[in-house]
mmCIF file of C-alpha atoms and ligand atoms in Angstrom:
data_model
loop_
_atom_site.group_PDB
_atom_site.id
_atom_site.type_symbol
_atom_site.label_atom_id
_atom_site.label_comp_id
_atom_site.label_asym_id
_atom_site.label_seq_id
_atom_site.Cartn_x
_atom_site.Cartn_y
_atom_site.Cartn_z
ATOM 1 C CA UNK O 25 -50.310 11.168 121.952
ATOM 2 C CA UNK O 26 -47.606 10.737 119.382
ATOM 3 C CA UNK O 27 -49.298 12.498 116.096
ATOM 4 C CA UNK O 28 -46.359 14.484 114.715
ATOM 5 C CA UNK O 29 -46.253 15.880 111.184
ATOM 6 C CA UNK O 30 -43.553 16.615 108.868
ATOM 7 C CA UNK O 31 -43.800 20.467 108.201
ATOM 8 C CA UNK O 32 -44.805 22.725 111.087
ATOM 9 C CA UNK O 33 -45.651 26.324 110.192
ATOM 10 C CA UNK O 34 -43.561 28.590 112.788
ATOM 11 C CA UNK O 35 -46.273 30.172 113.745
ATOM 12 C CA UNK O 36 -50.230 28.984 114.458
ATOM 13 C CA UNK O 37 -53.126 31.890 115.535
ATOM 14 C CA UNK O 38 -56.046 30.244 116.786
ATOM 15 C CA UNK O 39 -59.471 32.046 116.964
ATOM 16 C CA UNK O 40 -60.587 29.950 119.579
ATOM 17 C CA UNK O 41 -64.644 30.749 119.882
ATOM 18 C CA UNK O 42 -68.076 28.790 120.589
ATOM 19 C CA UNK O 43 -67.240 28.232 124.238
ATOM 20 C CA UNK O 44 -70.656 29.330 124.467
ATOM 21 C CA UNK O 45 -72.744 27.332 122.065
ATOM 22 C CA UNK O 46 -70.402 24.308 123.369
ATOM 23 C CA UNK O 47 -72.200 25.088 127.206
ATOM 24 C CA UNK O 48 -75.506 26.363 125.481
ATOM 25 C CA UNK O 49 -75.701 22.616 124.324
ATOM 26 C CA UNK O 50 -75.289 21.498 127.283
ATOM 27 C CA UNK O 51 -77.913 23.652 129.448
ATOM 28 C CA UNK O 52 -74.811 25.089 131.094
ATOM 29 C CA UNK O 53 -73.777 28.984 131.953
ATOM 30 C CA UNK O 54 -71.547 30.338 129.098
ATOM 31 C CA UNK O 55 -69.120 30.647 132.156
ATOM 32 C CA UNK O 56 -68.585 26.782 132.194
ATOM 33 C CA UNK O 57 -67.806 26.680 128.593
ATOM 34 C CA UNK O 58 -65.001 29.269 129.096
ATOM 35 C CA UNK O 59 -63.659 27.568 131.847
ATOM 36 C CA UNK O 60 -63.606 24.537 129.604
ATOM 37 C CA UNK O 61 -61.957 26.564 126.946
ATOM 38 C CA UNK O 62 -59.059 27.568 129.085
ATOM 39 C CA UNK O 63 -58.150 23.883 129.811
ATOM 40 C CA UNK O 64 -58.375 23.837 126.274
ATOM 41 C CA UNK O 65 -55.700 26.694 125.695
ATOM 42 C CA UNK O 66 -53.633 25.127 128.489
ATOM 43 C CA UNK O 67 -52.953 21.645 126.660
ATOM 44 C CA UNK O 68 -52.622 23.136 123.122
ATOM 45 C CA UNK O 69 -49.858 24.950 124.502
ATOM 46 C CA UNK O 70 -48.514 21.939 125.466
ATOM 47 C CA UNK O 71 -49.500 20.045 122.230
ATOM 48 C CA UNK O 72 -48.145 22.866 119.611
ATOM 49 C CA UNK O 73 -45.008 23.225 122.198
ATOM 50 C CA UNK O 74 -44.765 18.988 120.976
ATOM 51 C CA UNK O 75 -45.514 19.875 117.625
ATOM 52 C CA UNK O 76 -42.370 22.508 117.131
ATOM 53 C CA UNK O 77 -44.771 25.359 116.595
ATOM 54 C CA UNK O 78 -42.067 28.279 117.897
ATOM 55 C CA UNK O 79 -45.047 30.693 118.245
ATOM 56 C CA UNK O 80 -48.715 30.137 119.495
ATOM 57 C CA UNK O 81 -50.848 33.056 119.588
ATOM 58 C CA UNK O 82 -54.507 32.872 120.621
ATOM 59 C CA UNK O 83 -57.216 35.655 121.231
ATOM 60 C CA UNK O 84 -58.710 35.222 124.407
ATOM 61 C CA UNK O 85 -60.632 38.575 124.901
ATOM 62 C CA UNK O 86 -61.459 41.458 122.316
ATOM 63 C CA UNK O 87 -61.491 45.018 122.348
ATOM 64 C CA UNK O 88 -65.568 44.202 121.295
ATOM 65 C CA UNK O 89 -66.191 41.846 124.125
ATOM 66 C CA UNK O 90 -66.203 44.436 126.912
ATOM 67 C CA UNK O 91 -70.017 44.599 125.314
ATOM 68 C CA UNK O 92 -70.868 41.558 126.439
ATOM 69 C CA UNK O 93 -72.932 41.108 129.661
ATOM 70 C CA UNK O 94 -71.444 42.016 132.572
ATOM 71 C CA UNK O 95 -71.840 38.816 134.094
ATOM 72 C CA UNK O 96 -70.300 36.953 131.499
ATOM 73 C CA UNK O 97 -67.210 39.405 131.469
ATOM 74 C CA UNK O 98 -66.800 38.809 135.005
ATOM 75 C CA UNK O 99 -66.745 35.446 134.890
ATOM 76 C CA UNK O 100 -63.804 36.179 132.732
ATOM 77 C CA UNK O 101 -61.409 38.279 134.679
ATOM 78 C CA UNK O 102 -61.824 35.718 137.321
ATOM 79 C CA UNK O 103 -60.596 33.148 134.695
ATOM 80 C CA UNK O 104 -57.583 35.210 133.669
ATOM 81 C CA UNK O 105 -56.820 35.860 137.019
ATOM 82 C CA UNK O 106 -56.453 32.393 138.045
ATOM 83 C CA UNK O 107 -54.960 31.586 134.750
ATOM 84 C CA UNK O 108 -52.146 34.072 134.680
ATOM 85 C CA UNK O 109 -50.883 32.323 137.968
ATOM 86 C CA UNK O 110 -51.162 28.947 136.619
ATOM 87 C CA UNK O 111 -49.459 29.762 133.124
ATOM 88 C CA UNK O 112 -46.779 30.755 135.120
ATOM 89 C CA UNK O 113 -45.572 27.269 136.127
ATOM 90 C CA UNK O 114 -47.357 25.834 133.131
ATOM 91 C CA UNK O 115 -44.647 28.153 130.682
ATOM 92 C CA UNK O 116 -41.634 27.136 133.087
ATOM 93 C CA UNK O 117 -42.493 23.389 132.893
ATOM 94 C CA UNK O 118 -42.424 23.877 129.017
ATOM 95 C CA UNK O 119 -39.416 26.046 128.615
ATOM 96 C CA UNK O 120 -42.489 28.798 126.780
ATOM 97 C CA UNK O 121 -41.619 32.382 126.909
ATOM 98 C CA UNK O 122 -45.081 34.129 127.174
ATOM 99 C CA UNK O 123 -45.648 37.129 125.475
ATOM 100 C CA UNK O 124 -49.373 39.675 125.863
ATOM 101 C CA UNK O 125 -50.424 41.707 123.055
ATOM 102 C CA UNK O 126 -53.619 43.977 123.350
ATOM 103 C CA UNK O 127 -53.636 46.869 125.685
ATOM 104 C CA UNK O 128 -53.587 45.785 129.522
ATOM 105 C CA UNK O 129 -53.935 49.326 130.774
ATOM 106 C CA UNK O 130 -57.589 48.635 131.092
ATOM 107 C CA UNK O 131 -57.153 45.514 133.170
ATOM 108 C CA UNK O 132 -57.467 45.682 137.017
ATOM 109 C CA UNK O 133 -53.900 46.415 138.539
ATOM 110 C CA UNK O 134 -53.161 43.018 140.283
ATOM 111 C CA UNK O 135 -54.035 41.742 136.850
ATOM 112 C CA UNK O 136 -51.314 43.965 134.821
ATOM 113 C CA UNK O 137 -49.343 42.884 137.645
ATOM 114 C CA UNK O 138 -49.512 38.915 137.085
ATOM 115 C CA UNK O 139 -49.483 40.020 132.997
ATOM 116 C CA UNK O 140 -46.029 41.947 133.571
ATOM 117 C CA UNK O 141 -44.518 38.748 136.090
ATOM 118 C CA UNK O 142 -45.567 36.072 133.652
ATOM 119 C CA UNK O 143 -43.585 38.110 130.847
ATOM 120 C CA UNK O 144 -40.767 38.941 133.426
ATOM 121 C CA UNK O 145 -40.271 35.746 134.670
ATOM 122 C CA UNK O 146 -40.609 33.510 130.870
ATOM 123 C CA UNK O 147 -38.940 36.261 129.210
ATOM 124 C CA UNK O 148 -35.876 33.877 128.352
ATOM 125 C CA UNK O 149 -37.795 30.627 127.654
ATOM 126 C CA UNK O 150 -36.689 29.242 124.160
ATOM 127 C CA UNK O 151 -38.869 26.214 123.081
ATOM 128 C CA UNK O 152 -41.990 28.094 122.339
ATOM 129 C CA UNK O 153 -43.491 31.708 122.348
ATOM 130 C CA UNK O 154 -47.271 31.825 123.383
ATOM 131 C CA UNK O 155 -48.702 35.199 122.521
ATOM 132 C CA UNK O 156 -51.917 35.699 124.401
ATOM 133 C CA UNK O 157 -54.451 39.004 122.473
ATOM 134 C CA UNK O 158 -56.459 40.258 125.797
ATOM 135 C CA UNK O 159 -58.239 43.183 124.950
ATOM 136 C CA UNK O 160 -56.902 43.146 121.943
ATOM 137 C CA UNK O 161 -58.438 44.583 118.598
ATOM 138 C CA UNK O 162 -55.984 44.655 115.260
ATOM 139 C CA UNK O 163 -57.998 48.295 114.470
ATOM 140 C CA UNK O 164 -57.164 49.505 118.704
ATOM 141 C CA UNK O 165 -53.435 47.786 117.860
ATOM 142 C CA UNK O 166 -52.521 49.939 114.453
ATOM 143 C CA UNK O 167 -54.514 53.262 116.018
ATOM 144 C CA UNK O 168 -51.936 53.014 119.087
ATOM 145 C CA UNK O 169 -48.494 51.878 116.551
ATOM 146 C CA UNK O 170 -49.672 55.146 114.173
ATOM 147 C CA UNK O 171 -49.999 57.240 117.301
ATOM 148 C CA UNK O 172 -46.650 55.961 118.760
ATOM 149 C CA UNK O 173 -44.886 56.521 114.942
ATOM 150 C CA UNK O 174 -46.546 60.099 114.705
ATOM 151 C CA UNK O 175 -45.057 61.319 118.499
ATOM 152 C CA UNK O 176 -41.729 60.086 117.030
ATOM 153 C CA UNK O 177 -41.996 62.468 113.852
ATOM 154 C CA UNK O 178 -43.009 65.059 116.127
ATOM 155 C CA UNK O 179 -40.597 64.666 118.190
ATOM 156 C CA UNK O 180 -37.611 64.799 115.244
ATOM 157 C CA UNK O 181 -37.073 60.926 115.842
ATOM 158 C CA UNK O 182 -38.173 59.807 112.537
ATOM 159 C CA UNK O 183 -39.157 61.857 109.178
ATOM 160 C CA UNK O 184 -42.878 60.769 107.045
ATOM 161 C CA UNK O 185 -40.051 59.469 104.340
ATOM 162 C CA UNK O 186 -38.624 57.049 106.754
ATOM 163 C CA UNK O 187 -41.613 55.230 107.142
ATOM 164 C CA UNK O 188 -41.368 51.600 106.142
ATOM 165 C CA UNK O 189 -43.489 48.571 106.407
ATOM 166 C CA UNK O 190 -41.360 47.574 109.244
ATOM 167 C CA UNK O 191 -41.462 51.280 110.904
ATOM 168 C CA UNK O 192 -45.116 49.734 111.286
ATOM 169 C CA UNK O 193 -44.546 46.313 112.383
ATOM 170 C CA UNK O 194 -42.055 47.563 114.950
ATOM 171 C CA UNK O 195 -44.962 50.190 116.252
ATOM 172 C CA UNK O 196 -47.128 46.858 116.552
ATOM 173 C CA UNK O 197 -47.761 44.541 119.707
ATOM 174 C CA UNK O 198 -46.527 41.895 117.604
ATOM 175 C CA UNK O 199 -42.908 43.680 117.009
ATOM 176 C CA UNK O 200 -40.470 40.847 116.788
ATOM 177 C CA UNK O 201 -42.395 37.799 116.358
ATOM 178 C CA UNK O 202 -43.316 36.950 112.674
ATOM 179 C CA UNK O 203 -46.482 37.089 110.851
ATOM 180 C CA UNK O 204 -48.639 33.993 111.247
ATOM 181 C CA UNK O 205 -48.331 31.394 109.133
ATOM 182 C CA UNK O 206 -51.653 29.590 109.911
ATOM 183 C CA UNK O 207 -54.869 30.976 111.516
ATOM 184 C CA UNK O 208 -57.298 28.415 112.593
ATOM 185 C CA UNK O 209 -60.478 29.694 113.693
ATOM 186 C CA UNK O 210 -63.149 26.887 115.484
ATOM 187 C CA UNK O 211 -66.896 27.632 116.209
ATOM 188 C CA UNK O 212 -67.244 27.394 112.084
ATOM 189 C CA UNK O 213 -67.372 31.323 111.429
ATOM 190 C CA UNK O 214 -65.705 32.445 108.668
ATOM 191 C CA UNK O 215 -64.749 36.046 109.939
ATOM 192 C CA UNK O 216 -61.671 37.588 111.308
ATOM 193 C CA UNK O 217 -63.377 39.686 114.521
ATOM 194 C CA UNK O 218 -60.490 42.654 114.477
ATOM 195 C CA UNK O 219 -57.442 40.000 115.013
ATOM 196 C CA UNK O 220 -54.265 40.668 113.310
ATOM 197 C CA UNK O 221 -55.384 42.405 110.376
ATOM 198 C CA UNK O 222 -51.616 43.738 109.365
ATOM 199 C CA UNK O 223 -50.247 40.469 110.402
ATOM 200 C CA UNK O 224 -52.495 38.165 108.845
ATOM 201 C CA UNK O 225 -51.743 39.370 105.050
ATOM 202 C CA UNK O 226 -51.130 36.524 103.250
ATOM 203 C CA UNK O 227 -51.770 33.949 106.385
ATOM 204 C CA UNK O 228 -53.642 30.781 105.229
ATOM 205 C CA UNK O 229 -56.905 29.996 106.843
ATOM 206 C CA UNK O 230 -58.423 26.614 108.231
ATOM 207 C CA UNK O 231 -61.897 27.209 109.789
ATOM 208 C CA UNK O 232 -63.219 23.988 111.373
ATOM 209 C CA UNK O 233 -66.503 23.654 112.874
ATOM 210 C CA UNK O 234 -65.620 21.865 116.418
ATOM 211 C CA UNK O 235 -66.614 24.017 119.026
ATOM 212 C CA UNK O 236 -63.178 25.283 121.519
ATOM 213 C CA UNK O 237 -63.929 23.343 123.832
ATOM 214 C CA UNK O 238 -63.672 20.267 121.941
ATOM 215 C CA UNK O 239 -60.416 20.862 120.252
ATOM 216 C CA UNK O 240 -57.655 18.549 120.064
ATOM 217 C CA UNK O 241 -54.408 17.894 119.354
ATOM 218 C CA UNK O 242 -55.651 15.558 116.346
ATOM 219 C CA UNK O 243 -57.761 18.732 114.889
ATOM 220 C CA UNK O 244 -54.274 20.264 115.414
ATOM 221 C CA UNK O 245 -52.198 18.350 113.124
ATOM 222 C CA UNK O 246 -55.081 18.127 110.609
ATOM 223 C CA UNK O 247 -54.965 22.204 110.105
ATOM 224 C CA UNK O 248 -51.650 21.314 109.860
ATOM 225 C CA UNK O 249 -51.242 18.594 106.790
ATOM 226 C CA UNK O 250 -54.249 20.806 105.710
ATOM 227 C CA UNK O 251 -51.809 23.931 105.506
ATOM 228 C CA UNK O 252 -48.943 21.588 104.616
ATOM 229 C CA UNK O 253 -51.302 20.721 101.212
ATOM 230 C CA UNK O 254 -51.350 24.227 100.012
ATOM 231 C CA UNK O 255 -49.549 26.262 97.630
ATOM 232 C CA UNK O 256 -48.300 29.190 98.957
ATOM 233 C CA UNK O 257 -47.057 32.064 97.204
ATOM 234 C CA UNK O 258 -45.551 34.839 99.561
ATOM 235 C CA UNK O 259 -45.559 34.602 103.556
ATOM 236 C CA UNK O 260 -43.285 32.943 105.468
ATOM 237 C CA UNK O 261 -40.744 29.911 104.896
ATOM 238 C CA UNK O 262 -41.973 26.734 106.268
ATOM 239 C CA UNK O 263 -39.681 24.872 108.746
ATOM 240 C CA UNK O 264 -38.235 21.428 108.964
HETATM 241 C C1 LIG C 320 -65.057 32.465 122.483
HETATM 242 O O1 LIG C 320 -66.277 31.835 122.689
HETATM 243 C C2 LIG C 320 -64.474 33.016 123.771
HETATM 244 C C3 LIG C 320 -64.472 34.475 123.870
HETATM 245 C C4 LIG C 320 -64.840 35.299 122.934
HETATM 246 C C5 LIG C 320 -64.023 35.054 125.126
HETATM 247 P P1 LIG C 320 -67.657 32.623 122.623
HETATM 248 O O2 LIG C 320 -67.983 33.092 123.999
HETATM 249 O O3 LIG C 320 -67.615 33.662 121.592
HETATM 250 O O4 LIG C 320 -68.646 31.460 122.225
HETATM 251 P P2 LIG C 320 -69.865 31.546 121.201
HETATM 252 O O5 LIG C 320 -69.313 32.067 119.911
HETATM 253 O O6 LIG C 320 -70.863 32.461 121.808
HETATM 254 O O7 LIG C 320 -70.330 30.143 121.091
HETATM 255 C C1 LIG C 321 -63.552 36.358 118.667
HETATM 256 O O1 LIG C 321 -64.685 35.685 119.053
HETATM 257 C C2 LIG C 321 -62.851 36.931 119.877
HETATM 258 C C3 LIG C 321 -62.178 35.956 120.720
HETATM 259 C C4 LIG C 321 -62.045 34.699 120.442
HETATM 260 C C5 LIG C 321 -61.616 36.451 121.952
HETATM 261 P P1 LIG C 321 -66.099 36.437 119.162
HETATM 262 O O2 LIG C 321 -67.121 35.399 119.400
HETATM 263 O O3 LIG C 321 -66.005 37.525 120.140
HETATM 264 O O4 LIG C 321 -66.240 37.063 117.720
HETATM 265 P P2 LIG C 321 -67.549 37.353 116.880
HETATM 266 O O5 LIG C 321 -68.463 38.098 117.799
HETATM 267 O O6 LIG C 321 -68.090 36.018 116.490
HETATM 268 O O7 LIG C 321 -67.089 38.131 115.700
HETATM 269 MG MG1 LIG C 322 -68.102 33.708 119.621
#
């Protein structure tokens, strides 16, 4: 495809979510829909890589879906598993540094091990950044920044006066990459589920109601001219 738009915002978050309704539809396990969502993720990294985007971050797994059933959650880790070895080559055919926010402590070992090689090894990719939010909750992300920023104070690294916005951002998972420009959520809810709450300040919003597994590139650059049509007061600068 050859869609391109004028202005791309530097930075797109993506709720990606109904991979479930999307299989329910379709009388198939919720397992099939995920699977379907990660070939999903994998060509919009390719197709905001296209676009100029310089930072992609989606939220595959939440601090809150651990509740789900244990099936289902399963059916994920074997997902990520196979995933982290594909995004490998996927990120080095791109030229896409990738990035994991969310705490991977909880994650199997050979999994924080393919998490820590994908990071090694894109570490000095340049066209795009593609932040991936596994067990990742914004509330979990600024409880762990305020504990790090209190055992500096303790530890007669930084005084309570010294604390700035950007002490905070710095203490985040997100430390270095700007605030989103542009959150697109699909599956139609109009809800923020615990992602990027300090980040997401004065983000615009484009909810759409095509299920993950049926987004496109096309739905892509519409959030896009959508965004492009706003009016926006603070946040960041829009790119050429
Ligand atoms: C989003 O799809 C993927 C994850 C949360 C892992 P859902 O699994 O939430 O799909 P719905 O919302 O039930 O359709
Ligand atoms: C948000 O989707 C989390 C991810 C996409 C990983 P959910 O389906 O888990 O969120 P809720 O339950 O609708 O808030
Ligand atoms: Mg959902």
């Amino acid at each position: 495809m050859t869609e391109q738009v004028s202005r791309v915002p530097a930075h797109v978050a993506i709720i990606l979510d109904g991979n479930g309704r999307w299989a329910k539809k379709r009388g198939l396990p919720r397992s099939v829909g995920h699977s379907e969502g990660c070939k999903t993720v994998e060509q919009t990294v390719r197709d905001a890589a296209d676009l100029g985007i310089r930072y992609l971050t989606v939220y595959g797994f939440s601090t809150e879906n651990w509740k789900r059933d244990s099936d289902e959650v399963s059916a994920l880790m074997t997902l990520f598993r196979f995933y982290v070895k594909r995004l490998l080559n996927i990120a080095k055919e791109n030229n896409v540094r990738v990035v994991m926010i969310g705490d991977r402590n909880r994650f199997d070992r050979d999994l924080i091990e393919g998490v820590n090689r994908l990071e090694r090894e894109t570490a000095d990719n340049t066209r795009m950044t593609f932040v991936i939010a596994l067990n990742y909750g914004a509330r979990d992300e600024i409880r762990r920044a305020a504990a790090k920023i209190a055992a500096d104070v303790r530890d007669g690294k930084l005084s309570p006066e010294d604390v700035t916005e950007k002490t905070v951002s710095d203490a985040l998972d997100t430390a270095g990459i700007p605030d989103p420009d542009l959150l697109i959520r699909t599956g139609g809810e109009m809800r923020l589920s615990n992602y990027l709450l300090w980040q997401c300040a004065y983000t615009e919003f484009y909810v759409t109601d095509l299920l993950w597994p049926d987004f496109n590139k096309g739905e892509l650059v519409r959030a896009i001219e959508d965004y492009n049509g706003r009016e926006r007061r603070y946040g960041g600068v829009i790119r050429k």
